[in-house]
Tab-separated table of C-alpha atoms in Angstrom:
chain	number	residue	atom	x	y	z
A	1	UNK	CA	114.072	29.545	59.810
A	2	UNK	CA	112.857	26.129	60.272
A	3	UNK	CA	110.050	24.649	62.475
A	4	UNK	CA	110.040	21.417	64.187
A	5	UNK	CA	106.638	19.317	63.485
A	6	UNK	CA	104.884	18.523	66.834
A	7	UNK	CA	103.387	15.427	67.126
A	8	UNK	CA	99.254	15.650	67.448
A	9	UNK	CA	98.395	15.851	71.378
A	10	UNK	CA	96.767	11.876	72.332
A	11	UNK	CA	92.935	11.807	71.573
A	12	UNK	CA	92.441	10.150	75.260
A	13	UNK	CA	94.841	11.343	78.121
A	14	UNK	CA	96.857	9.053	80.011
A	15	UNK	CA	94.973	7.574	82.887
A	16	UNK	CA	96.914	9.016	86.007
A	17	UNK	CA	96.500	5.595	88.874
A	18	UNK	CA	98.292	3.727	90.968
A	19	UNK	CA	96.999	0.858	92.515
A	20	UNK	CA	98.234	-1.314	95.404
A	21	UNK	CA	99.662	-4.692	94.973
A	22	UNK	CA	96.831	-6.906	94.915
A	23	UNK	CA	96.832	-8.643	98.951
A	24	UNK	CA	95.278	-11.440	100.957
A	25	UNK	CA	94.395	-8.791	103.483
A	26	UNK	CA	91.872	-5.815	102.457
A	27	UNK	CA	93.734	-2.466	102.715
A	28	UNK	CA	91.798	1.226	103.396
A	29	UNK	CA	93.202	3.085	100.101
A	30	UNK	CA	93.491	0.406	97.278
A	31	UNK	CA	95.423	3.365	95.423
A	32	UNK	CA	95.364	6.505	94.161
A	33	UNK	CA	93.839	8.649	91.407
A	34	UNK	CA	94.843	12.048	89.515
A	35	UNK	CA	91.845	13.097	87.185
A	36	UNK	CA	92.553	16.451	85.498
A	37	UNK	CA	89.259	17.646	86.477
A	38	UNK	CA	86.320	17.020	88.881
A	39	UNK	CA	84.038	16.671	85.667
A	40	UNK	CA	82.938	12.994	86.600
A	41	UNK	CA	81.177	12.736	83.488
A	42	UNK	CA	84.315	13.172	81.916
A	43	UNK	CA	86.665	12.057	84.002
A	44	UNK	CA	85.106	8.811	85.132
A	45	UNK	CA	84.943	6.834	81.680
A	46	UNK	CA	88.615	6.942	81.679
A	47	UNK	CA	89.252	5.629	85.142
A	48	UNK	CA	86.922	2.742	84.438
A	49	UNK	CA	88.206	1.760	81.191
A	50	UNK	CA	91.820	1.560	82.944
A	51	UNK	CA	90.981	-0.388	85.454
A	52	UNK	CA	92.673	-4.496	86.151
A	53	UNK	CA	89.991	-6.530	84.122
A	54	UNK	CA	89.858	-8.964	87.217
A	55	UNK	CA	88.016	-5.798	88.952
A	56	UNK	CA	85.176	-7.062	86.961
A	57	UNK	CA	82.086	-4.729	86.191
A	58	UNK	CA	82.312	-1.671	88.237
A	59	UNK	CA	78.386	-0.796	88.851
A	60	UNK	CA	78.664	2.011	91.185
A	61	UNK	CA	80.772	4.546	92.008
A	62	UNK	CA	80.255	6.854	95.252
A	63	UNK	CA	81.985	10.311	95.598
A	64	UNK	CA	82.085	13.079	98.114
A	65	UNK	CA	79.344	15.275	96.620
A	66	UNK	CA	80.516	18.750	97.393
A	67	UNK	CA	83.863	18.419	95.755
A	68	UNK	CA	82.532	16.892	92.188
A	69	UNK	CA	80.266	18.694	89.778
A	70	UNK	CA	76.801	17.694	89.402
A	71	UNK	CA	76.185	14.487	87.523
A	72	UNK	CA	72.963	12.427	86.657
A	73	UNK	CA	72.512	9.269	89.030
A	74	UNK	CA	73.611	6.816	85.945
A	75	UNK	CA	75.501	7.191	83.162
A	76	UNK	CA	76.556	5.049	80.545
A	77	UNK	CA	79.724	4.138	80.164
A	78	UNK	CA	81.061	1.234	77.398
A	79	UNK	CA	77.727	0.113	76.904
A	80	UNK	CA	77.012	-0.387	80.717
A	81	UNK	CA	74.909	1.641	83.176
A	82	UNK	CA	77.225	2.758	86.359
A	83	UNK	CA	75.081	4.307	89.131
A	84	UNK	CA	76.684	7.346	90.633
A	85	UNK	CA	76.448	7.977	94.288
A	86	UNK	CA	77.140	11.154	95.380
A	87	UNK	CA	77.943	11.299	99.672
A	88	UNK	CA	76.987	14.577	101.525
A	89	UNK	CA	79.822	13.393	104.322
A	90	UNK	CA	82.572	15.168	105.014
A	91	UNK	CA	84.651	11.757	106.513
A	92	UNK	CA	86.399	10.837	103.260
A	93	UNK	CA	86.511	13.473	100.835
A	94	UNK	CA	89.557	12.424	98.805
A	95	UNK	CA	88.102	9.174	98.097
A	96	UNK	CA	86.204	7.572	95.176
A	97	UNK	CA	84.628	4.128	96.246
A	98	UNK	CA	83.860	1.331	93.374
A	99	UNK	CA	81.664	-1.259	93.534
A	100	UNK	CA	81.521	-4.500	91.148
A	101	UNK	CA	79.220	-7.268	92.438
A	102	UNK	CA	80.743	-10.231	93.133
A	103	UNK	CA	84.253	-8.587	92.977
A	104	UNK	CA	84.858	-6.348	95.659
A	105	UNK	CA	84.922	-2.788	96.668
A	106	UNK	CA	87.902	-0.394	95.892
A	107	UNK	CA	88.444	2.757	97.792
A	108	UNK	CA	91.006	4.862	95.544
A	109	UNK	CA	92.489	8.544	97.059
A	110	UNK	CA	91.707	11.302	94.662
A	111	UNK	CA	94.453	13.901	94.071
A	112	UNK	CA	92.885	17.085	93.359
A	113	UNK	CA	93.557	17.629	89.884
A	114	UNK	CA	95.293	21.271	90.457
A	115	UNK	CA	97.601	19.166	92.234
A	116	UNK	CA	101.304	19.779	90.750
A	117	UNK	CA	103.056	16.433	89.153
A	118	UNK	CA	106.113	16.915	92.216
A	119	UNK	CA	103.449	16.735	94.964
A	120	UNK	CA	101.212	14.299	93.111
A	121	UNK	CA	103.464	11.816	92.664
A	122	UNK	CA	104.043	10.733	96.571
A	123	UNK	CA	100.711	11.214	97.777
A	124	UNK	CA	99.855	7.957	94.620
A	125	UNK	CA	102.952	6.464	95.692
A	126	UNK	CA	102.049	6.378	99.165
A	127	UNK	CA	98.318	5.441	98.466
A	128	UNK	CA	99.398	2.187	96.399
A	129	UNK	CA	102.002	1.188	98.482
A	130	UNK	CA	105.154	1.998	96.748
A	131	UNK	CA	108.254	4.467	96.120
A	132	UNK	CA	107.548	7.519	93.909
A	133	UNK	CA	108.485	6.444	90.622
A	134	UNK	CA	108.350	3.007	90.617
């Protein structure tokens, strides 16, 4: 009997986003985003590290507060303190907003992380814009 070696699972997940084609025009979803839980203390590190550098500094970050576990109202993350907002409304809560000063403001749909890849993958698609798969 043999065994096949399996390689070591990553140490950091791929970051699961899709973001719109960058426009003249300001869009209400800027993409979409798939974190595997609704830990944003775990979850949120990730999604800032992968965002476009030209984003800048993301400061703040708001989320619908009865759908993500409690967090702190900063956190650290790369060496730079992110204030998290959490909103008691009920009008957007799919949605993680980011703020970066000077930069802009990004509104990104969350899929719920239970979400299966075949109905993930056109809710993001339709979020940033595109075909599934592209």
């Amino acid at each position: 009997m043999t065994t096949a070696l399996q390689p070591p699972p990553p140490s950091h997940p791929v970051l699961r986003l899709r973001l719109a084609p960058r426009a003249d025009l300001p869009r209400p979803i800027d993409g979409a985003w798939w974190p595997r839980s609704y830990d944003l203390l775990a979850e949120l590190p990730g999604l800032l590290a992968g965002l476009p550098r030209e984003w800048g500094h993301v400061t703040s970050v708001t989320v619908n507060g009865a759908t993500w576990s409690a967090a702190p109202g900063r956190i650290l993350v790369s060496n730079q303190v992110v204030r998290l907002r959490r909103n008691p409304s009920v009008s957007a809560p799919q949605t993680v907003v980011l703020l970066a000063p000077g930069q802009g403001r990004w509104d990104l749909l969350v899929v719920p992380p239970d979400t299966s890849e075949q109905a993930a993958e056109p809710l993001m698609a339709a979020a940033a814009g595109t075909t599934a798969g592209e």
